[in-house]
Coordinates of C-alpha atoms in Angstrom, one line a residue:
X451 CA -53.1 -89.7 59.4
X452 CA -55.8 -89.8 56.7
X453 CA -56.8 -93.3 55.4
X454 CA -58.2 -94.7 52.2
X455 CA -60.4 -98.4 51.5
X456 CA -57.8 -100.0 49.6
X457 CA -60.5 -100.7 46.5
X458 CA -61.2 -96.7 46.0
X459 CA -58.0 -96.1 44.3
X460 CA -57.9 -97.8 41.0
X461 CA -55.1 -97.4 39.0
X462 CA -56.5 -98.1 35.5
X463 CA -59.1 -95.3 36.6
X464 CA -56.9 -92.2 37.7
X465 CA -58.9 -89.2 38.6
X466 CA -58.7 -86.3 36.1
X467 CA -55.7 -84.5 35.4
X468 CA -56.8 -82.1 32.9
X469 CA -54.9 -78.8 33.3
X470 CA -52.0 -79.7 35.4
X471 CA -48.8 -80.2 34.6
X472 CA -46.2 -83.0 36.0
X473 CA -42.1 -83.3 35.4
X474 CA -40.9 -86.8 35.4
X475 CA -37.4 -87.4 35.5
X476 CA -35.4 -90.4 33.6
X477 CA -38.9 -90.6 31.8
X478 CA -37.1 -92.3 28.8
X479 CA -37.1 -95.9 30.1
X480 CA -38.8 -97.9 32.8
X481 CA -41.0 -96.6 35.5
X482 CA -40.1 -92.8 34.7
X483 CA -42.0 -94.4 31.2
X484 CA -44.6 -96.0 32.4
X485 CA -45.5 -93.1 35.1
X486 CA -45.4 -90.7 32.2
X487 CA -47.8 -92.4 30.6
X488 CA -50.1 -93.1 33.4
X489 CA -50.4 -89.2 33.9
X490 CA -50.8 -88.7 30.1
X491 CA -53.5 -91.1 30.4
X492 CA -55.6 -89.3 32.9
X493 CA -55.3 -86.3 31.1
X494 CA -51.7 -84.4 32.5
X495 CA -49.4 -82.4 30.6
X496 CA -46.2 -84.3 30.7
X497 CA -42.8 -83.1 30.7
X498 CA -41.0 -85.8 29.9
X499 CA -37.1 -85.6 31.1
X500 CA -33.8 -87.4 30.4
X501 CA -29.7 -86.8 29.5
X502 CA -30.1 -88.5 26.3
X503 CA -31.7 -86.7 23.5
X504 CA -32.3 -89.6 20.9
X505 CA -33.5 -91.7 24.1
X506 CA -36.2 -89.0 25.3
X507 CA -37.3 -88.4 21.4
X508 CA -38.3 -92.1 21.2
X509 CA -39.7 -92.0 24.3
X510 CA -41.8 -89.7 23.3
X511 CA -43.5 -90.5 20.4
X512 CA -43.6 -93.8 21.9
X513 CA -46.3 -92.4 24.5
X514 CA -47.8 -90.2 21.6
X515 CA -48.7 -93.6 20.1
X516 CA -49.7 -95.4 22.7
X517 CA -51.8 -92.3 23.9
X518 CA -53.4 -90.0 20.8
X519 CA -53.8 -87.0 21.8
X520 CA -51.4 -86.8 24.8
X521 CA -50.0 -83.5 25.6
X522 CA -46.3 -84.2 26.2
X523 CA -43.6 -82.0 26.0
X524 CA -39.3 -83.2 26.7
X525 CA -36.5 -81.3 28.7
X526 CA -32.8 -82.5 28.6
X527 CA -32.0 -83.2 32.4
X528 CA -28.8 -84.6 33.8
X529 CA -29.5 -85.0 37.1
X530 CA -25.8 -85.8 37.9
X531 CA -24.9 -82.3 36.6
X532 CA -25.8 -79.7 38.6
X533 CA -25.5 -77.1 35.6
X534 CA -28.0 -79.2 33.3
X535 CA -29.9 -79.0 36.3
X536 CA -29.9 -75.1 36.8
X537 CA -30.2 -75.1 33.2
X538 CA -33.8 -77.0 33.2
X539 CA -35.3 -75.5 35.7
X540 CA -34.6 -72.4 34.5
X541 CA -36.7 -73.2 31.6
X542 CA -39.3 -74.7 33.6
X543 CA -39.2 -71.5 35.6
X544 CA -39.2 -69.5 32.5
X545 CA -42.3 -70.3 31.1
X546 CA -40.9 -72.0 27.9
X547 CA -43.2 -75.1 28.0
X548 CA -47.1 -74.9 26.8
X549 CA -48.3 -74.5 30.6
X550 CA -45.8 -72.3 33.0
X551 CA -47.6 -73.8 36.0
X552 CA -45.8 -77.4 37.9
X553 CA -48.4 -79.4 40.1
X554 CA -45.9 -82.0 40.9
X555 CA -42.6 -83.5 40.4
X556 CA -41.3 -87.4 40.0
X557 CA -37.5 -87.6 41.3
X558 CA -37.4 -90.9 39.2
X559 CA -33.9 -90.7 37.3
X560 CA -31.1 -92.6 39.0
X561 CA -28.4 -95.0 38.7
X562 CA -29.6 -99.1 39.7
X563 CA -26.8 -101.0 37.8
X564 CA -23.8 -99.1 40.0
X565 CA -20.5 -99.3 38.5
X566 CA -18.0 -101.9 40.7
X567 CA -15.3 -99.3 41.2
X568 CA -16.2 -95.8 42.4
X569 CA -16.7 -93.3 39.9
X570 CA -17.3 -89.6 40.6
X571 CA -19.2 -86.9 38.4
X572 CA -17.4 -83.6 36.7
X573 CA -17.7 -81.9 40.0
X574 CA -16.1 -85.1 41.9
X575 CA -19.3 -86.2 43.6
X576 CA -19.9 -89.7 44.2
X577 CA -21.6 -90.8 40.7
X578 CA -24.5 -92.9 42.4
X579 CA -25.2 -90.5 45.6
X580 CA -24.9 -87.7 43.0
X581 CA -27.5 -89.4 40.6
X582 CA -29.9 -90.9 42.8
X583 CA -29.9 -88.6 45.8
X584 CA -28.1 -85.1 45.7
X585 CA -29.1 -84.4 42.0
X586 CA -32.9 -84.8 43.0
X587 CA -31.9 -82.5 46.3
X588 CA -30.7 -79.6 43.8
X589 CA -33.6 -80.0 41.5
X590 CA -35.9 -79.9 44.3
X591 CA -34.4 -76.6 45.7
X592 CA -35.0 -75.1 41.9
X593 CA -38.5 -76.0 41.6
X594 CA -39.7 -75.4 44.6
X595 CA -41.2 -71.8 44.3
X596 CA -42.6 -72.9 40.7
X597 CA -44.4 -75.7 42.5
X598 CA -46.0 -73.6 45.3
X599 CA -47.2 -71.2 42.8
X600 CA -49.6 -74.1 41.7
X601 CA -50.9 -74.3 45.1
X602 CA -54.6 -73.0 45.6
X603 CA -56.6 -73.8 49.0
X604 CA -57.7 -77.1 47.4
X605 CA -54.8 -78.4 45.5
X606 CA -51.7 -79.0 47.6
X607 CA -48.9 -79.9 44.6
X608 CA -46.5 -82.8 45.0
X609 CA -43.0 -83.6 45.0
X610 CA -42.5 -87.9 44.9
X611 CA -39.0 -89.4 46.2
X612 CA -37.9 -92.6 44.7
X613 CA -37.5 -94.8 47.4
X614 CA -36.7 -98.8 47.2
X615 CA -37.5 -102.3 49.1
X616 CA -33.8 -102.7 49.5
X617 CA -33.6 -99.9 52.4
X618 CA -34.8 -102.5 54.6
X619 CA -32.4 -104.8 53.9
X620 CA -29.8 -103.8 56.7
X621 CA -29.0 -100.9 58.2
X622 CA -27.3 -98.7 56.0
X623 CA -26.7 -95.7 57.5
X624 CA -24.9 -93.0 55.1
X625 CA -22.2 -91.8 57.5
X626 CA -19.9 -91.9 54.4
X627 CA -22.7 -90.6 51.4
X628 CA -20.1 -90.3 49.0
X629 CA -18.2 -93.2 50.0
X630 CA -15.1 -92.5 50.0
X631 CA -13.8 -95.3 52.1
X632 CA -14.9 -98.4 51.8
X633 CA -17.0 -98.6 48.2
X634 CA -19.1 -101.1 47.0
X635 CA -21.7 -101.0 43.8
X636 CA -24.5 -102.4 46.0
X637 CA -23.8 -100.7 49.2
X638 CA -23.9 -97.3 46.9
X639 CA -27.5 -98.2 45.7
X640 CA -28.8 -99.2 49.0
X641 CA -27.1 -96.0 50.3
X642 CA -28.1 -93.7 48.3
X643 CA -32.2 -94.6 48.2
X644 CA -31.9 -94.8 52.3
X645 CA -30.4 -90.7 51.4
X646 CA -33.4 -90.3 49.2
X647 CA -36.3 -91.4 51.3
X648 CA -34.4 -89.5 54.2
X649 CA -34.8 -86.6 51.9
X650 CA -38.1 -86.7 51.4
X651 CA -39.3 -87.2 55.0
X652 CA -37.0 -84.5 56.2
X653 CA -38.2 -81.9 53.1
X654 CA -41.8 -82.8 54.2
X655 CA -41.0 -81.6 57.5
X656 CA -39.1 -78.6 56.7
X657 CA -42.3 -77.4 54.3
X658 CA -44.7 -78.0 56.8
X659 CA -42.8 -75.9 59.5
X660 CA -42.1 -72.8 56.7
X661 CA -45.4 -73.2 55.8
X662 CA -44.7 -73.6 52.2
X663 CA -48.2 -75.8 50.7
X664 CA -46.0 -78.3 48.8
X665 CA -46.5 -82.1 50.0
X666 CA -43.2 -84.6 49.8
X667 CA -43.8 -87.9 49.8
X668 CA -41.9 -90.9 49.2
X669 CA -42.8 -94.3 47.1
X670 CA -41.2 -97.4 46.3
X671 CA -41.7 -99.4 43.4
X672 CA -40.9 -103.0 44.9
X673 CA -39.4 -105.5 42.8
X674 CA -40.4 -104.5 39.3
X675 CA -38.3 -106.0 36.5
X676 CA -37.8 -105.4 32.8
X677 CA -38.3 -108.9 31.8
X678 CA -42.4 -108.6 33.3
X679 CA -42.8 -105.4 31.7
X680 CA -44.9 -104.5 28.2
X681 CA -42.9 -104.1 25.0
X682 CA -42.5 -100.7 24.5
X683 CA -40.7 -100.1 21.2
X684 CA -37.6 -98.0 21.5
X685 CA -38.1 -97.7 25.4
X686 CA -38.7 -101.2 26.7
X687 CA -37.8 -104.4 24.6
X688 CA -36.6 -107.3 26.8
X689 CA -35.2 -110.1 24.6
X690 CA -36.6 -113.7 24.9
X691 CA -33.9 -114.5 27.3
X692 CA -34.6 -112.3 30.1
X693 CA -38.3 -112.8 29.4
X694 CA -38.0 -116.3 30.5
X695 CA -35.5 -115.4 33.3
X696 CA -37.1 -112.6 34.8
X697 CA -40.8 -114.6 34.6
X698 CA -39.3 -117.2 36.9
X699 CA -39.2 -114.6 39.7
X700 CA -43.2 -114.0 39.2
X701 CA -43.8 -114.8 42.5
X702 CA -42.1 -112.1 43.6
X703 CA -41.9 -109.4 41.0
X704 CA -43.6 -107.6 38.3
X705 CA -43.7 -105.5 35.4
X706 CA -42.7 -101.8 35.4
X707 CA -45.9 -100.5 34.2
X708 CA -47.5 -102.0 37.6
X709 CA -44.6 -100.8 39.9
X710 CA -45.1 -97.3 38.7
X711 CA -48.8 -97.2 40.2
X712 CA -47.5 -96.8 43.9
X713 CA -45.4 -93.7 42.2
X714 CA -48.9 -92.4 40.6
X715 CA -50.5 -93.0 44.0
X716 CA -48.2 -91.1 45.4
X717 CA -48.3 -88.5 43.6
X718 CA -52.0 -88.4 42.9
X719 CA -54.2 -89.3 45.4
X720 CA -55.5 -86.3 47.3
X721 CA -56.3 -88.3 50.5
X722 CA -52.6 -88.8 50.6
X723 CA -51.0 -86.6 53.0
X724 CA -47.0 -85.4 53.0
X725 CA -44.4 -87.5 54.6
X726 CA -46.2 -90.6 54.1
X727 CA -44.3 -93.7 52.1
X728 CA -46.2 -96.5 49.9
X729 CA -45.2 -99.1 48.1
X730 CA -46.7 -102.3 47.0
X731 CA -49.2 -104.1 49.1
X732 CA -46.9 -107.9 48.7
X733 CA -43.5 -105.6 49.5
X734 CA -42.2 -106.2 46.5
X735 CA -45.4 -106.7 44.2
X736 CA -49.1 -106.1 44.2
X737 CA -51.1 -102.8 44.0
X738 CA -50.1 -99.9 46.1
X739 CA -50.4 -99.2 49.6
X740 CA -49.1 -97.1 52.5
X741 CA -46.1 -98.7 54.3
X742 CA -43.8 -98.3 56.7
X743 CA -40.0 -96.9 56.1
X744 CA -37.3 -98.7 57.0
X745 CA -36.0 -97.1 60.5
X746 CA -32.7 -96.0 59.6
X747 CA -34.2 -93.4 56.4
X748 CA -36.8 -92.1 59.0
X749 CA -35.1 -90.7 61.7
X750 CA -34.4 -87.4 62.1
X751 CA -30.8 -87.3 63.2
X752 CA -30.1 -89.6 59.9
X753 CA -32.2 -87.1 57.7
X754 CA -31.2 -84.1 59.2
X755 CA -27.6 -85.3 58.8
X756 CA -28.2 -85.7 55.3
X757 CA -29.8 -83.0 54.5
X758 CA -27.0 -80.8 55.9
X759 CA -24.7 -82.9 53.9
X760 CA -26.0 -82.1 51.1
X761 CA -26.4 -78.5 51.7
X762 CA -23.0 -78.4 51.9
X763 CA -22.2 -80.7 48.4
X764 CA -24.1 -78.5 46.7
X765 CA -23.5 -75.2 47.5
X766 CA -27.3 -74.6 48.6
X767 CA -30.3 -74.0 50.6
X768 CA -34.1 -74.4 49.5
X769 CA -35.5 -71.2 49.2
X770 CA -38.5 -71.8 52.0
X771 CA -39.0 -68.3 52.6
X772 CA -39.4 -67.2 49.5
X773 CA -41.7 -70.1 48.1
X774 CA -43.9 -69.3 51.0
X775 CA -44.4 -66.3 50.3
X776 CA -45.2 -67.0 46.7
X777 CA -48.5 -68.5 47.7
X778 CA -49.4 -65.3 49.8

């Protein structure tokens, strides 16, 4: 396990980024945002991802103002379509941004305000396991080869799972992921982030023992709230209302912009090694820091189980093979 002084990592200070590239997904609102523009910041090309054009356009010129000069480009992604997501990474694959090579890869986009009833996508998966969870699996297995191309025998890129303080709230084990019996809006969230993280651990094993020199890792972003967050015109304006209700929970939470930095971390810092999972030093504020998974997402029945699973929802298998022998 490689370790780091806490005070060497300052996220107001990232290390240079200049001449690699990141995808964010849902990088129209929130932490997808704020994590855009962290990388933009230290220099990154961005690629800048969403469902909704008009969303992603203000989202980015937003970041073009608040950062001159950034190099940002934007890619229509549904990550609850598996055809928009063939689609995308097609034309990440294609070479039809300004830089054809991928150093890393933010599985941000996902559902948090779950609908009360169950809803299910075109292809009748699950809308929150779809979003959160399977849609990131698919995307993953699409970029994968891109990504290793960027690999060189000092640069190991990334791949950084969306994880969430409320896996260790219970036990939540997915033996239902698309919940067909027995649905409820919060037990979906909590579900489907204990599927992601399980993801992530699981993909960082299955990498390592292909040998393919991609590194998955998993963050959480504690309990970051809109109301503590910077205006952001067009992408983040909290009226005065939850302004006042969301500061009464300062204690305990904190603005987007700061829960993206365990993301940024994550995906950033080279002493960080695959499989790990950080967070927030407080839990659920504070800056980030390596933690330790809730028990359910990290073992490897549960993640092998859900990796099958989704094997089998969508119809695939990551190419391992064939990405490792793109770096040979």
């Amino acid at each position: 396990m490689s370790t780091r002084a806490a005070d060497a990592w300052d996220p107001r200070d990232l290390p240079p980024q200049d001449g690699r590239s990141y995808l964010v997904t849902g990088a129209n609102a929130g932490l997808g945002f704020f994590t855009s523009e962290k990388l933009a910041r230290a220099g990154a090309h961005v690629i800048m991802s969403g469902r909704h054009p008009n969303r992603l356009q203000a989202a980015h010129d937003a970041l073009e103002a608040r950062v001159p000069g950034a190099s940002v480009e934007t890619l229509l992604l549904d990550v609850a379509n598996p055809g928009s997501i063939r689609a995308a990474a097609a034309s990440v694959r294609g070479g039809l941004f300004q830089r054809a090579r991928l150093d890393g890869v933010v599985f941000n986009a996902g559902v948090v305000h779950t609908p009360h009833a169950r809803e299910t996508t075109r292809d009748g998966r699950e809308l929150v396991f779809a979003t959160n969870a399977l849609g990131h699996f698919v995307l993953g297995a699409e970029l994968l080869t891109q990504l290793a191309k960027a690999a060189t025998p000092r640069h190991r890129p990334r791949m950084v799972w969306l994880g969430s303080v409320s896996t260790l709230l219970g036990r939540h084990a997915p033996e239902d992921p698309q919940l067909e019996n027995g649905y409820g809006g919060w037990k979906a969230y909590v579900q489907s982030k204990v599927a992601v993280q399980a993801l992530g651990f699981e993909a960082d094993a299955r990498l390592r023992d292909a040998g393919v020199p991609v590194d998955s890792v998993v963050a959480h972003p504690g309990y970051s709230i809109g109301g503590r967050s910077p205006r952001v015109t067009g992408v983040s304006e909290p009226g005065l209302l939850k302004r006042l209700r969301d500061g009464l929970q300062a204690p305990i939470a904190q603005g987007k912009d700061t829960g993206a930095d365990p993301i940024v971390r994550a995906l950033l810092d080279p002493a960080i090694e695959g499989g790990e999972y950080w967070g927030p030093r407080l839990l659920t504020r504070g800056e980030p820091a390596r933690q330790r998974p809730s028990a359910t997402s990290s073992d490897p029945e549960v993640r092998a189980r859900l990796w099958e699973a989704c094997e089998h929802l969508a119809g695939l298998t990551w190419p391992f093979d064939k990405a490792a022998r793109a770096t040979r």
